[in-house]
Structure formats: structure tokens, C-alpha cells
């Protein structure tokens, strides 16, 4: 065999040896309808049942299994535990130090609904009450005027309110409550640029309007709980006690932007006259 033929043969063998790699590279770069061959199945493929499908495996013939009696979804626990319907001592609890005993329908209305319930009213009468046409109508006390007296408005409570306010309200209302949060600014920018993306956007209320200052505390509480006009409700995200803490903080914000000389300790007043 001549030297040239030998070199030629070695060349062909080397080229053939590279072929598997070329095929692997190709299959990695192209799409295929076939599933990849599995040497070890692990749990990649196993029998399963579709929702609503029948199954001979269970006595009732249903693939979907009903809830086991007595089980409670975790998210239900959060909502229900807020008010423990203990017959003896129903309590309003959350993770703050505030634990309130609800021992009358009047207290329930004030603490959980932010509403006034005159003593001796039946459930039907209470249910039939309608909010006043003007939310700040003092003639008709529908919402409690101030945070219920059982709740101790301490510095810690206000700080908790501030924290919750910054998380849940400031994106729209702004950290100082002027209605100029980041979401509001972005929406305004889009509207000014003529974009449809923010066409339905309504500017969040400025808390420092006279109208807002005059709202009863219970009205603000109700706004957080149920939302108002275009503002969504926050009852699922914010516990009852945290809602009151936010109300307290909104009041502090309003006071801070409308401070009077008399709010200062007497000794400091001279300096700012
Ligand atoms: C997604 C944006 C958004 C968030 C978040 C938001 N708000 Fe609002 N809020 C609005 C808008 C918009 C309005 C005005 C609604 C309207 O007039 O249609 C409003 C109105 C209000 C008003 C005035 C209601 C009235 O007329 O008496 C209060 C008080 C208020 N919000 C408090 C809060 C508090 C407290 C939070 C946090 C728990 C909060 N908002 C979170 C958008 C928001």
C-alpha cells in the first residue's frame, strides 16, 4: 500500500469519527416533533388524570377528589382568624399587640365596619341603613367619627400605620398623601403623551383637600375596606387592625401638612412666629 493511500484512509476514518458529534450538534440546534429518548424515566412520565375526567379508581367514579372534611385552606385561616367567633368571647386578633373583644353588635359595627350602630337596632334595621348622600354629612352619623376608643393609638401603632401606608397606599397617593405617587405620576405622564394605556385613570385623592380632612375616620376605614369609585378595595390584603393603623397615620399626615402654631410646645412657638 502506498503512503498516499494510507494517509487518505486515515483522513476518511478521522472524518467518519467526527460524524456522531456533527449529528449531536445538529439535533441540539434543530427542533423535532419527537420526544427525546429517556433511558431513565425518573418521574418525567407517569399516568395522570385530567380535571373533571372519570376514574374507575375511586368509588364515586370521579378523578377530582372532594376536600377532606374538616380541612381548611391556609388563606381561609387568615381571613377567618381575624375574627374568632368564640361564642363566649369573640375576639378581633392579628399579629399586633392589639386584641379586641367584640361583645356587642355595636362594637362589631364600630371596629369591623367603621360604622355607627345605634343601641337596640335589629339586624334588618341596621342592614337597611344607607350612607348619607354627602359622605361627610354630620347630621347623619353613618361612619364612626373617630377611631373606636378601644384602640390605643400609640406611637407603635402609628409607626405600623406608616409602614402599611407606604406599602399599600403610597404608590398611588404618594408618601405625603398629595396623590402624586409613582403610579399616579406614570399614569399622568402616559395621559399627557396621549397614550390609551392610562385612559381610564383617575387621579388619586389629595388627602389635604378640605373635603378629605372633614371625612370621618370610619369613612376612610371603609374606603380602605371596600374601595371607593375607581379605587380598589384592600380588605384582603390589610387586616382590620392595620386598616385602623393606616387611618391613624393618614390623620397624622393631614395634621403634618396643616400644622398650626398652637401644635408646637409653648416654648417653641416664639421661634416660628
Ligand atoms: C391603585 C392606586 C391606589 C391605591 C394603591 C390606593 N388608592 Fe386611594 N384612591 C385612589 C384613587 C384613584 C382615588 C380616587 C377615586 C375616584 O375619585 O374615583 C382614591 C381615593 C382615596 C380616598 C378618598 C375617598 C373619598 O372620596 O373620601 C382615600 C381616603 C383613599 N383613597 C385612601 C387610600 C388608602 C388609605 C390607601 C392604602 C390602603 C389607598 N387609598 C390606596 C387610588 C389608590
PDB file of C-alpha atoms and ligand atoms in Angstrom:
ATOM      1  CA  UNK A   1       0.000   0.000   0.000  1.00  0.00           C
ATOM      2  CA  UNK A   2       1.414   3.293  -0.958  1.00  0.00           C
ATOM      3  CA  UNK A   3       1.954   6.020   1.577  1.00  0.00           C
ATOM      4  CA  UNK A   4      -0.542   8.311  -0.145  1.00  0.00           C
ATOM      5  CA  UNK A   5      -3.372   5.735   0.076  1.00  0.00           C
ATOM      6  CA  UNK A   6      -2.626   5.177   3.780  1.00  0.00           C
ATOM      7  CA  UNK A   7      -2.844   8.898   4.543  1.00  0.00           C
ATOM      8  CA  UNK A   8      -6.076   9.050   2.534  1.00  0.00           C
ATOM      9  CA  UNK A   9      -7.589   6.199   4.544  1.00  0.00           C
ATOM     10  CA  UNK A  10      -6.630   7.769   7.898  1.00  0.00           C
ATOM     11  CA  UNK A  11      -8.264  11.004   6.710  1.00  0.00           C
ATOM     12  CA  UNK A  12     -11.521   9.219   5.892  1.00  0.00           C
ATOM     13  CA  UNK A  13     -11.537   7.426   9.295  1.00  0.00           C
ATOM     14  CA  UNK A  14     -10.979  10.713  11.131  1.00  0.00           C
ATOM     15  CA  UNK A  15     -13.799  12.384   9.178  1.00  0.00           C
ATOM     16  CA  UNK A  16     -16.176   9.471   9.929  1.00  0.00           C
ATOM     17  CA  UNK A  17     -15.195   9.663  13.609  1.00  0.00           C
ATOM     18  CA  UNK A  18     -16.354  13.271  13.701  1.00  0.00           C
ATOM     19  CA  UNK A  19     -19.744  12.432  12.203  1.00  0.00           C
ATOM     20  CA  UNK A  20     -21.537  11.490  15.515  1.00  0.00           C
ATOM     21  CA  UNK A  21     -20.504  14.832  17.013  1.00  0.00           C
ATOM     22  CA  UNK A  22     -21.816  16.661  13.982  1.00  0.00           C
ATOM     23  CA  UNK A  23     -25.156  14.787  14.291  1.00  0.00           C
ATOM     24  CA  UNK A  24     -25.404  15.566  18.017  1.00  0.00           C
ATOM     25  CA  UNK A  25     -24.658  19.234  17.361  1.00  0.00           C
ATOM     26  CA  UNK A  26     -27.343  19.304  14.658  1.00  0.00           C
ATOM     27  CA  UNK A  27     -30.027  17.708  16.819  1.00  0.00           C
ATOM     28  CA  UNK A  28     -29.291  20.190  19.590  1.00  0.00           C
ATOM     29  CA  UNK A  29     -29.794  23.113  17.241  1.00  0.00           C
ATOM     30  CA  UNK A  30     -32.917  21.922  15.393  1.00  0.00           C
ATOM     31  CA  UNK A  31     -36.487  21.283  16.521  1.00  0.00           C
ATOM     32  CA  UNK A  32     -38.156  17.897  16.410  1.00  0.00           C
ATOM     33  CA  UNK A  33     -41.705  16.629  16.997  1.00  0.00           C
ATOM     34  CA  UNK A  34     -40.395  13.546  18.765  1.00  0.00           C
ATOM     35  CA  UNK A  35     -39.724  13.458  22.480  1.00  0.00           C
ATOM     36  CA  UNK A  36     -36.146  12.818  23.451  1.00  0.00           C
ATOM     37  CA  UNK A  37     -35.391   9.191  24.257  1.00  0.00           C
ATOM     38  CA  UNK A  38     -35.335   8.661  28.034  1.00  0.00           C
ATOM     39  CA  UNK A  39     -33.066   5.938  29.301  1.00  0.00           C
ATOM     40  CA  UNK A  40     -34.028   6.552  32.926  1.00  0.00           C
ATOM     41  CA  UNK A  41     -37.615   7.763  33.264  1.00  0.00           C
ATOM     42  CA  UNK A  42     -37.361   9.284  36.752  1.00  0.00           C
ATOM     43  CA  UNK A  43     -40.827  10.871  37.227  1.00  0.00           C
ATOM     44  CA  UNK A  44     -40.877  12.691  33.902  1.00  0.00           C
ATOM     45  CA  UNK A  45     -43.623  10.493  32.578  1.00  0.00           C
ATOM     46  CA  UNK A  46     -46.331   8.970  34.705  1.00  0.00           C
ATOM     47  CA  UNK A  47     -50.034   8.274  34.391  1.00  0.00           C
ATOM     48  CA  UNK A  48     -52.274  11.182  35.371  1.00  0.00           C
ATOM     49  CA  UNK A  49     -55.925  12.180  35.199  1.00  0.00           C
ATOM     50  CA  UNK A  50     -57.377  15.295  33.615  1.00  0.00           C
ATOM     51  CA  UNK A  51     -59.637  17.650  35.594  1.00  0.00           C
ATOM     52  CA  UNK A  52     -63.304  16.561  35.513  1.00  0.00           C
ATOM     53  CA  UNK A  53     -62.318  13.198  33.972  1.00  0.00           C
ATOM     54  CA  UNK A  54     -63.838   9.908  35.185  1.00  0.00           C
ATOM     55  CA  UNK A  55     -61.700   7.404  37.017  1.00  0.00           C
ATOM     56  CA  UNK A  56     -62.506   3.798  37.897  1.00  0.00           C
ATOM     57  CA  UNK A  57     -60.048   4.062  40.772  1.00  0.00           C
ATOM     58  CA  UNK A  58     -62.474   5.744  43.199  1.00  0.00           C
ATOM     59  CA  UNK A  59     -65.876   4.524  44.351  1.00  0.00           C
ATOM     60  CA  UNK A  60     -67.642   7.682  43.173  1.00  0.00           C
ATOM     61  CA  UNK A  61     -66.002   7.412  39.740  1.00  0.00           C
ATOM     62  CA  UNK A  62     -64.581  10.941  39.857  1.00  0.00           C
ATOM     63  CA  UNK A  63     -60.940  11.772  39.179  1.00  0.00           C
ATOM     64  CA  UNK A  64     -61.192  15.054  41.105  1.00  0.00           C
ATOM     65  CA  UNK A  65     -61.256  14.380  44.816  1.00  0.00           C
ATOM     66  CA  UNK A  66     -63.505  16.410  47.118  1.00  0.00           C
ATOM     67  CA  UNK A  67     -61.979  18.244  50.090  1.00  0.00           C
ATOM     68  CA  UNK A  68     -61.415  16.044  53.098  1.00  0.00           C
ATOM     69  CA  UNK A  69     -63.960  17.012  55.756  1.00  0.00           C
ATOM     70  CA  UNK A  70     -62.502  19.389  58.315  1.00  0.00           C
ATOM     71  CA  UNK A  71     -59.610  20.682  56.197  1.00  0.00           C
ATOM     72  CA  UNK A  72     -59.200  24.446  55.918  1.00  0.00           C
ATOM     73  CA  UNK A  73     -57.356  26.279  53.160  1.00  0.00           C
ATOM     74  CA  UNK A  74     -54.483  28.350  54.523  1.00  0.00           C
ATOM     75  CA  UNK A  75     -55.831  31.586  53.069  1.00  0.00           C
ATOM     76  CA  UNK A  76     -59.174  30.993  54.788  1.00  0.00           C
ATOM     77  CA  UNK A  77     -57.337  30.828  58.085  1.00  0.00           C
ATOM     78  CA  UNK A  78     -56.004  34.344  57.640  1.00  0.00           C
ATOM     79  CA  UNK A  79     -59.406  35.802  56.921  1.00  0.00           C
ATOM     80  CA  UNK A  80     -61.357  33.809  59.498  1.00  0.00           C
ATOM     81  CA  UNK A  81     -58.886  34.075  62.315  1.00  0.00           C
ATOM     82  CA  UNK A  82     -59.220  37.793  62.211  1.00  0.00           C
ATOM     83  CA  UNK A  83     -62.494  37.462  63.999  1.00  0.00           C
ATOM     84  CA  UNK A  84     -62.563  34.422  66.229  1.00  0.00           C
ATOM     85  CA  UNK A  85     -66.221  33.559  66.548  1.00  0.00           C
ATOM     86  CA  UNK A  86     -65.851  32.179  70.009  1.00  0.00           C
ATOM     87  CA  UNK A  87     -69.371  32.219  71.451  1.00  0.00           C
ATOM     88  CA  UNK A  88     -68.159  33.313  74.864  1.00  0.00           C
ATOM     89  CA  UNK A  89     -65.576  35.802  73.737  1.00  0.00           C
ATOM     90  CA  UNK A  90     -65.433  36.714  70.064  1.00  0.00           C
ATOM     91  CA  UNK A  91     -62.148  38.462  69.526  1.00  0.00           C
ATOM     92  CA  UNK A  92     -60.551  40.505  66.856  1.00  0.00           C
ATOM     93  CA  UNK A  93     -56.970  39.370  66.586  1.00  0.00           C
ATOM     94  CA  UNK A  94     -53.982  39.956  64.404  1.00  0.00           C
ATOM     95  CA  UNK A  95     -50.256  39.835  64.911  1.00  0.00           C
ATOM     96  CA  UNK A  96     -50.124  43.213  66.610  1.00  0.00           C
ATOM     97  CA  UNK A  97     -50.458  43.624  70.377  1.00  0.00           C
ATOM     98  CA  UNK A  98     -53.989  44.866  69.861  1.00  0.00           C
ATOM     99  CA  UNK A  99     -56.559  42.217  70.777  1.00  0.00           C
ATOM    100  CA  UNK A 100     -60.121  43.435  70.917  1.00  0.00           C
ATOM    101  CA  UNK A 101     -63.057  41.667  72.482  1.00  0.00           C
ATOM    102  CA  UNK A 102     -66.213  42.079  70.452  1.00  0.00           C
ATOM    103  CA  UNK A 103     -69.056  41.616  72.887  1.00  0.00           C
ATOM    104  CA  UNK A 104     -71.850  43.590  71.245  1.00  0.00           C
ATOM    105  CA  UNK A 105     -73.236  44.266  67.773  1.00  0.00           C
ATOM    106  CA  UNK A 106     -72.448  47.953  68.329  1.00  0.00           C
ATOM    107  CA  UNK A 107     -68.792  47.167  68.947  1.00  0.00           C
ATOM    108  CA  UNK A 108     -68.662  44.890  65.926  1.00  0.00           C
ATOM    109  CA  UNK A 109     -70.102  47.632  63.718  1.00  0.00           C
ATOM    110  CA  UNK A 110     -67.611  50.207  65.001  1.00  0.00           C
ATOM    111  CA  UNK A 111     -64.464  48.049  64.947  1.00  0.00           C
ATOM    112  CA  UNK A 112     -65.003  45.868  61.913  1.00  0.00           C
ATOM    113  CA  UNK A 113     -67.182  48.083  59.698  1.00  0.00           C
ATOM    114  CA  UNK A 114     -66.221  51.558  60.917  1.00  0.00           C
ATOM    115  CA  UNK A 115     -69.939  52.211  61.302  1.00  0.00           C
ATOM    116  CA  UNK A 116     -72.260  53.590  63.933  1.00  0.00           C
ATOM    117  CA  UNK A 117     -74.913  51.149  65.095  1.00  0.00           C
ATOM    118  CA  UNK A 118     -77.387  52.747  67.485  1.00  0.00           C
ATOM    119  CA  UNK A 119     -78.067  50.502  70.517  1.00  0.00           C
ATOM    120  CA  UNK A 120     -81.092  48.249  70.258  1.00  0.00           C
ATOM    121  CA  UNK A 121     -81.233  48.257  66.454  1.00  0.00           C
ATOM    122  CA  UNK A 122     -82.261  44.990  64.788  1.00  0.00           C
ATOM    123  CA  UNK A 123     -80.094  43.437  62.069  1.00  0.00           C
ATOM    124  CA  UNK A 124     -82.751  44.342  59.498  1.00  0.00           C
ATOM    125  CA  UNK A 125     -82.783  47.977  60.548  1.00  0.00           C
ATOM    126  CA  UNK A 126     -79.007  48.119  60.549  1.00  0.00           C
ATOM    127  CA  UNK A 127     -78.811  46.456  57.148  1.00  0.00           C
ATOM    128  CA  UNK A 128     -81.302  48.933  55.733  1.00  0.00           C
ATOM    129  CA  UNK A 129     -79.272  51.998  56.756  1.00  0.00           C
ATOM    130  CA  UNK A 130     -77.870  53.856  53.752  1.00  0.00           C
ATOM    131  CA  UNK A 131     -74.798  56.076  53.673  1.00  0.00           C
ATOM    132  CA  UNK A 132     -75.569  59.819  53.536  1.00  0.00           C
ATOM    133  CA  UNK A 133     -75.555  61.385  50.081  1.00  0.00           C
ATOM    134  CA  UNK A 134     -72.663  63.586  51.180  1.00  0.00           C
ATOM    135  CA  UNK A 135     -70.123  61.290  52.880  1.00  0.00           C
ATOM    136  CA  UNK A 136     -69.212  63.970  55.422  1.00  0.00           C
ATOM    137  CA  UNK A 137     -72.789  64.780  56.361  1.00  0.00           C
ATOM    138  CA  UNK A 138     -72.566  65.330  60.108  1.00  0.00           C
ATOM    139  CA  UNK A 139     -76.345  65.250  60.526  1.00  0.00           C
ATOM    140  CA  UNK A 140     -76.480  61.574  59.763  1.00  0.00           C
ATOM    141  CA  UNK A 141     -73.758  59.691  61.599  1.00  0.00           C
ATOM    142  CA  UNK A 142     -73.224  56.635  59.464  1.00  0.00           C
ATOM    143  CA  UNK A 143     -69.478  56.136  59.854  1.00  0.00           C
ATOM    144  CA  UNK A 144     -67.752  56.463  63.215  1.00  0.00           C
ATOM    145  CA  UNK A 145     -66.330  59.958  63.617  1.00  0.00           C
ATOM    146  CA  UNK A 146     -63.110  58.831  65.279  1.00  0.00           C
ATOM    147  CA  UNK A 147     -61.088  55.628  65.661  1.00  0.00           C
ATOM    148  CA  UNK A 148     -63.013  53.460  68.186  1.00  0.00           C
ATOM    149  CA  UNK A 149     -61.904  54.285  71.730  1.00  0.00           C
ATOM    150  CA  UNK A 150     -60.894  50.667  72.490  1.00  0.00           C
ATOM    151  CA  UNK A 151     -57.964  51.002  70.106  1.00  0.00           C
ATOM    152  CA  UNK A 152     -54.951  52.558  71.770  1.00  0.00           C
ATOM    153  CA  UNK A 153     -53.340  54.896  69.258  1.00  0.00           C
ATOM    154  CA  UNK A 154     -49.758  54.663  70.465  1.00  0.00           C
ATOM    155  CA  UNK A 155     -46.560  55.660  68.692  1.00  0.00           C
ATOM    156  CA  UNK A 156     -46.013  51.990  67.754  1.00  0.00           C
ATOM    157  CA  UNK A 157     -49.493  51.849  66.268  1.00  0.00           C
ATOM    158  CA  UNK A 158     -48.800  54.975  64.188  1.00  0.00           C
ATOM    159  CA  UNK A 159     -45.464  53.556  63.014  1.00  0.00           C
ATOM    160  CA  UNK A 160     -47.226  50.353  61.955  1.00  0.00           C
ATOM    161  CA  UNK A 161     -49.731  52.522  60.089  1.00  0.00           C
ATOM    162  CA  UNK A 162     -46.931  54.426  58.396  1.00  0.00           C
ATOM    163  CA  UNK A 163     -45.245  51.214  57.284  1.00  0.00           C
ATOM    164  CA  UNK A 164     -48.503  49.755  55.915  1.00  0.00           C
ATOM    165  CA  UNK A 165     -49.377  53.082  54.283  1.00  0.00           C
ATOM    166  CA  UNK A 166     -46.046  53.215  52.470  1.00  0.00           C
ATOM    167  CA  UNK A 167     -46.512  49.647  51.234  1.00  0.00           C
ATOM    168  CA  UNK A 168     -50.151  49.783  50.177  1.00  0.00           C
ATOM    169  CA  UNK A 169     -51.164  53.398  49.605  1.00  0.00           C
ATOM    170  CA  UNK A 170     -48.129  55.492  48.715  1.00  0.00           C
ATOM    171  CA  UNK A 171     -47.647  54.026  45.203  1.00  0.00           C
ATOM    172  CA  UNK A 172     -50.788  55.936  44.228  1.00  0.00           C
ATOM    173  CA  UNK A 173     -51.315  58.563  46.926  1.00  0.00           C
ATOM    174  CA  UNK A 174     -47.637  59.477  47.416  1.00  0.00           C
ATOM    175  CA  UNK A 175     -45.714  59.303  50.676  1.00  0.00           C
ATOM    176  CA  UNK A 176     -47.105  62.661  51.804  1.00  0.00           C
ATOM    177  CA  UNK A 177     -50.629  61.951  50.564  1.00  0.00           C
ATOM    178  CA  UNK A 178     -50.837  64.553  47.788  1.00  0.00           C
ATOM    179  CA  UNK A 179     -51.966  61.977  45.232  1.00  0.00           C
ATOM    180  CA  UNK A 180     -48.604  62.056  43.461  1.00  0.00           C
ATOM    181  CA  UNK A 181     -47.243  58.516  43.982  1.00  0.00           C
ATOM    182  CA  UNK A 182     -45.122  56.804  41.323  1.00  0.00           C
ATOM    183  CA  UNK A 183     -48.118  55.019  39.779  1.00  0.00           C
ATOM    184  CA  UNK A 184     -50.039  58.298  39.608  1.00  0.00           C
ATOM    185  CA  UNK A 185     -47.084  60.115  38.028  1.00  0.00           C
ATOM    186  CA  UNK A 186     -46.564  57.385  35.463  1.00  0.00           C
ATOM    187  CA  UNK A 187     -50.265  57.349  34.555  1.00  0.00           C
ATOM    188  CA  UNK A 188     -50.300  61.141  34.268  1.00  0.00           C
ATOM    189  CA  UNK A 189     -47.232  61.005  32.002  1.00  0.00           C
ATOM    190  CA  UNK A 190     -48.927  58.450  29.746  1.00  0.00           C
ATOM    191  CA  UNK A 191     -52.107  60.531  29.598  1.00  0.00           C
ATOM    192  CA  UNK A 192     -50.152  63.688  28.762  1.00  0.00           C
ATOM    193  CA  UNK A 193     -48.389  61.796  25.979  1.00  0.00           C
ATOM    194  CA  UNK A 194     -51.811  60.902  24.564  1.00  0.00           C
ATOM    195  CA  UNK A 195     -51.434  57.169  25.269  1.00  0.00           C
ATOM    196  CA  UNK A 196     -54.549  54.997  25.590  1.00  0.00           C
ATOM    197  CA  UNK A 197     -52.831  52.856  28.217  1.00  0.00           C
ATOM    198  CA  UNK A 198     -53.944  55.169  31.038  1.00  0.00           C
ATOM    199  CA  UNK A 199     -57.171  56.500  29.514  1.00  0.00           C
ATOM    200  CA  UNK A 200     -59.401  55.391  32.425  1.00  0.00           C
ATOM    201  CA  UNK A 201     -57.017  56.628  35.103  1.00  0.00           C
ATOM    202  CA  UNK A 202     -58.421  58.937  37.774  1.00  0.00           C
ATOM    203  CA  UNK A 203     -56.001  60.970  39.884  1.00  0.00           C
ATOM    204  CA  UNK A 204     -55.890  59.627  43.471  1.00  0.00           C
ATOM    205  CA  UNK A 205     -57.430  61.991  46.000  1.00  0.00           C
ATOM    206  CA  UNK A 206     -55.203  64.505  47.678  1.00  0.00           C
ATOM    207  CA  UNK A 207     -55.644  63.972  51.439  1.00  0.00           C
ATOM    208  CA  UNK A 208     -55.014  67.636  52.105  1.00  0.00           C
ATOM    209  CA  UNK A 209     -58.204  68.903  50.478  1.00  0.00           C
ATOM    210  CA  UNK A 210     -60.703  70.344  52.961  1.00  0.00           C
ATOM    211  CA  UNK A 211     -63.185  67.720  51.834  1.00  0.00           C
ATOM    212  CA  UNK A 212     -60.771  64.917  52.774  1.00  0.00           C
ATOM    213  CA  UNK A 213     -59.889  66.498  56.114  1.00  0.00           C
ATOM    214  CA  UNK A 214     -63.550  66.517  57.062  1.00  0.00           C
ATOM    215  CA  UNK A 215     -64.204  62.865  56.305  1.00  0.00           C
ATOM    216  CA  UNK A 216     -64.991  60.841  59.457  1.00  0.00           C
ATOM    217  CA  UNK A 217     -62.341  58.239  60.413  1.00  0.00           C
ATOM    218  CA  UNK A 218     -64.860  55.468  59.720  1.00  0.00           C
ATOM    219  CA  UNK A 219     -65.233  56.732  56.145  1.00  0.00           C
ATOM    220  CA  UNK A 220     -61.515  56.370  55.468  1.00  0.00           C
ATOM    221  CA  UNK A 221     -61.617  52.922  57.090  1.00  0.00           C
ATOM    222  CA  UNK A 222     -64.473  51.995  54.777  1.00  0.00           C
ATOM    223  CA  UNK A 223     -62.579  53.340  51.759  1.00  0.00           C
ATOM    224  CA  UNK A 224     -59.675  51.004  52.543  1.00  0.00           C
ATOM    225  CA  UNK A 225     -62.027  48.058  53.229  1.00  0.00           C
ATOM    226  CA  UNK A 226     -64.366  48.395  50.248  1.00  0.00           C
ATOM    227  CA  UNK A 227     -62.589  50.773  47.894  1.00  0.00           C
ATOM    228  CA  UNK A 228     -64.350  53.828  46.516  1.00  0.00           C
ATOM    229  CA  UNK A 229     -65.340  54.709  42.954  1.00  0.00           C
ATOM    230  CA  UNK A 230     -62.199  53.831  40.929  1.00  0.00           C
ATOM    231  CA  UNK A 231     -60.036  52.872  43.931  1.00  0.00           C
ATOM    232  CA  UNK A 232     -59.925  49.095  44.567  1.00  0.00           C
ATOM    233  CA  UNK A 233     -60.670  47.512  47.985  1.00  0.00           C
ATOM    234  CA  UNK A 234     -57.809  46.399  50.244  1.00  0.00           C
ATOM    235  CA  UNK A 235     -59.728  44.228  52.724  1.00  0.00           C
ATOM    236  CA  UNK A 236     -57.990  41.047  51.544  1.00  0.00           C
ATOM    237  CA  UNK A 237     -54.502  42.463  51.927  1.00  0.00           C
ATOM    238  CA  UNK A 238     -54.827  44.549  55.084  1.00  0.00           C
ATOM    239  CA  UNK A 239     -56.166  43.269  58.426  1.00  0.00           C
ATOM    240  CA  UNK A 240     -58.826  45.201  60.335  1.00  0.00           C
ATOM    241  CA  UNK A 241     -56.349  46.494  62.904  1.00  0.00           C
ATOM    242  CA  UNK A 242     -53.835  47.513  60.256  1.00  0.00           C
ATOM    243  CA  UNK A 243     -56.600  49.435  58.470  1.00  0.00           C
ATOM    244  CA  UNK A 244     -57.193  51.434  61.642  1.00  0.00           C
ATOM    245  CA  UNK A 245     -53.443  51.987  61.978  1.00  0.00           C
ATOM    246  CA  UNK A 246     -53.402  53.387  58.421  1.00  0.00           C
ATOM    247  CA  UNK A 247     -56.366  55.641  59.245  1.00  0.00           C
ATOM    248  CA  UNK A 248     -54.406  56.979  62.242  1.00  0.00           C
ATOM    249  CA  UNK A 249     -51.400  57.609  60.016  1.00  0.00           C
ATOM    250  CA  UNK A 250     -53.477  59.374  57.338  1.00  0.00           C
ATOM    251  CA  UNK A 251     -54.724  61.684  60.114  1.00  0.00           C
ATOM    252  CA  UNK A 252     -51.124  62.307  61.205  1.00  0.00           C
ATOM    253  CA  UNK A 253     -50.184  63.148  57.600  1.00  0.00           C
ATOM    254  CA  UNK A 254     -53.071  65.597  57.338  1.00  0.00           C
ATOM    255  CA  UNK A 255     -52.059  67.235  60.603  1.00  0.00           C
ATOM    256  CA  UNK A 256     -48.428  67.455  59.471  1.00  0.00           C
ATOM    257  CA  UNK A 257     -49.326  69.350  56.294  1.00  0.00           C
ATOM    258  CA  UNK A 258     -51.662  71.721  58.087  1.00  0.00           C
ATOM    259  CA  UNK A 259     -49.729  72.352  61.293  1.00  0.00           C
ATOM    260  CA  UNK A 260     -50.746  75.363  63.368  1.00  0.00           C
ATOM    261  CA  UNK A 261     -48.525  77.347  65.680  1.00  0.00           C
ATOM    262  CA  UNK A 262     -50.563  76.022  68.615  1.00  0.00           C
ATOM    263  CA  UNK A 263     -49.450  72.475  67.758  1.00  0.00           C
ATOM    264  CA  UNK A 264     -45.951  73.352  68.960  1.00  0.00           C
ATOM    265  CA  UNK A 265     -44.969  73.235  72.634  1.00  0.00           C
ATOM    266  CA  UNK A 266     -45.413  76.752  74.074  1.00  0.00           C
ATOM    267  CA  UNK A 267     -41.658  77.209  74.470  1.00  0.00           C
ATOM    268  CA  UNK A 268     -41.018  76.708  70.736  1.00  0.00           C
ATOM    269  CA  UNK A 269     -43.755  78.955  69.398  1.00  0.00           C
ATOM    270  CA  UNK A 270     -41.754  82.204  69.590  1.00  0.00           C
ATOM    271  CA  UNK A 271     -39.151  80.856  67.165  1.00  0.00           C
ATOM    272  CA  UNK A 272     -41.664  80.317  64.361  1.00  0.00           C
ATOM    273  CA  UNK A 273     -43.940  83.356  64.747  1.00  0.00           C
TER     274      UNK A 273
HETATM  275  C1  LIG B   1     -54.072  51.869  42.737  1.00  0.00           C
HETATM  276  C2  LIG B   1     -53.991  53.190  43.241  1.00  0.00           C
HETATM  277  C3  LIG B   1     -54.476  53.434  44.656  1.00  0.00           C
HETATM  278  C4  LIG B   1     -54.021  52.826  45.798  1.00  0.00           C
HETATM  279  C5  LIG B   1     -52.956  51.773  45.943  1.00  0.00           C
HETATM  280  C6  LIG B   1     -54.759  53.428  46.880  1.00  0.00           C
HETATM  281  N1  LIG B   1     -55.624  54.355  46.398  1.00  0.00           N
HETATM  282 FE1  LIG B   1     -56.841  55.565  47.490  1.00  0.00          FE
HETATM  283  N2  LIG B   1     -57.582  56.366  45.804  1.00  0.00           N
HETATM  284  C7  LIG B   1     -57.166  56.073  44.531  1.00  0.00           C
HETATM  285  C8  LIG B   1     -57.937  56.801  43.576  1.00  0.00           C
HETATM  286  C9  LIG B   1     -57.770  56.745  42.071  1.00  0.00           C
HETATM  287  C10 LIG B   1     -58.866  57.572  44.321  1.00  0.00           C
HETATM  288  C11 LIG B   1     -59.932  58.489  43.767  1.00  0.00           C
HETATM  289  C12 LIG B   1     -61.073  57.620  43.306  1.00  0.00           C
HETATM  290  C13 LIG B   1     -62.078  58.374  42.480  1.00  0.00           C
HETATM  291  O1  LIG B   1     -62.325  59.533  42.774  1.00  0.00           O
HETATM  292  O2  LIG B   1     -62.597  57.743  41.528  1.00  0.00           O
HETATM  293  C14 LIG B   1     -58.605  57.288  45.719  1.00  0.00           C
HETATM  294  C15 LIG B   1     -59.295  57.853  46.777  1.00  0.00           C
HETATM  295  C16 LIG B   1     -58.970  57.681  48.110  1.00  0.00           C
HETATM  296  C17 LIG B   1     -59.573  58.393  49.214  1.00  0.00           C
HETATM  297  C18 LIG B   1     -60.660  59.458  49.126  1.00  0.00           C
HETATM  298  C19 LIG B   1     -62.011  58.815  49.135  1.00  0.00           C
HETATM  299  C20 LIG B   1     -63.109  59.810  49.367  1.00  0.00           C
HETATM  300  O3  LIG B   1     -63.635  60.362  48.392  1.00  0.00           O
HETATM  301  O4  LIG B   1     -63.422  60.039  50.535  1.00  0.00           O
HETATM  302  C21 LIG B   1     -58.978  57.951  50.355  1.00  0.00           C
HETATM  303  C22 LIG B   1     -59.237  58.405  51.781  1.00  0.00           C
HETATM  304  C23 LIG B   1     -58.011  56.953  49.958  1.00  0.00           C
HETATM  305  N3  LIG B   1     -58.024  56.813  48.595  1.00  0.00           N
HETATM  306  C24 LIG B   1     -57.216  56.269  50.833  1.00  0.00           C
HETATM  307  C25 LIG B   1     -56.350  55.237  50.461  1.00  0.00           C
HETATM  308  C26 LIG B   1     -55.596  54.440  51.401  1.00  0.00           C
HETATM  309  C27 LIG B   1     -55.606  54.640  52.906  1.00  0.00           C
HETATM  310  C28 LIG B   1     -54.883  53.547  50.661  1.00  0.00           C
HETATM  311  C29 LIG B   1     -53.966  52.442  51.164  1.00  0.00           C
HETATM  312  C30 LIG B   1     -54.607  51.428  51.953  1.00  0.00           C
HETATM  313  C31 LIG B   1     -55.174  53.789  49.263  1.00  0.00           C
HETATM  314  N4  LIG B   1     -56.074  54.809  49.182  1.00  0.00           N
HETATM  315  C32 LIG B   1     -54.607  53.086  48.213  1.00  0.00           C
HETATM  316  C33 LIG B   1     -56.157  55.206  44.175  1.00  0.00           C
HETATM  317  C34 LIG B   1     -55.475  54.394  45.046  1.00  0.00           C
END
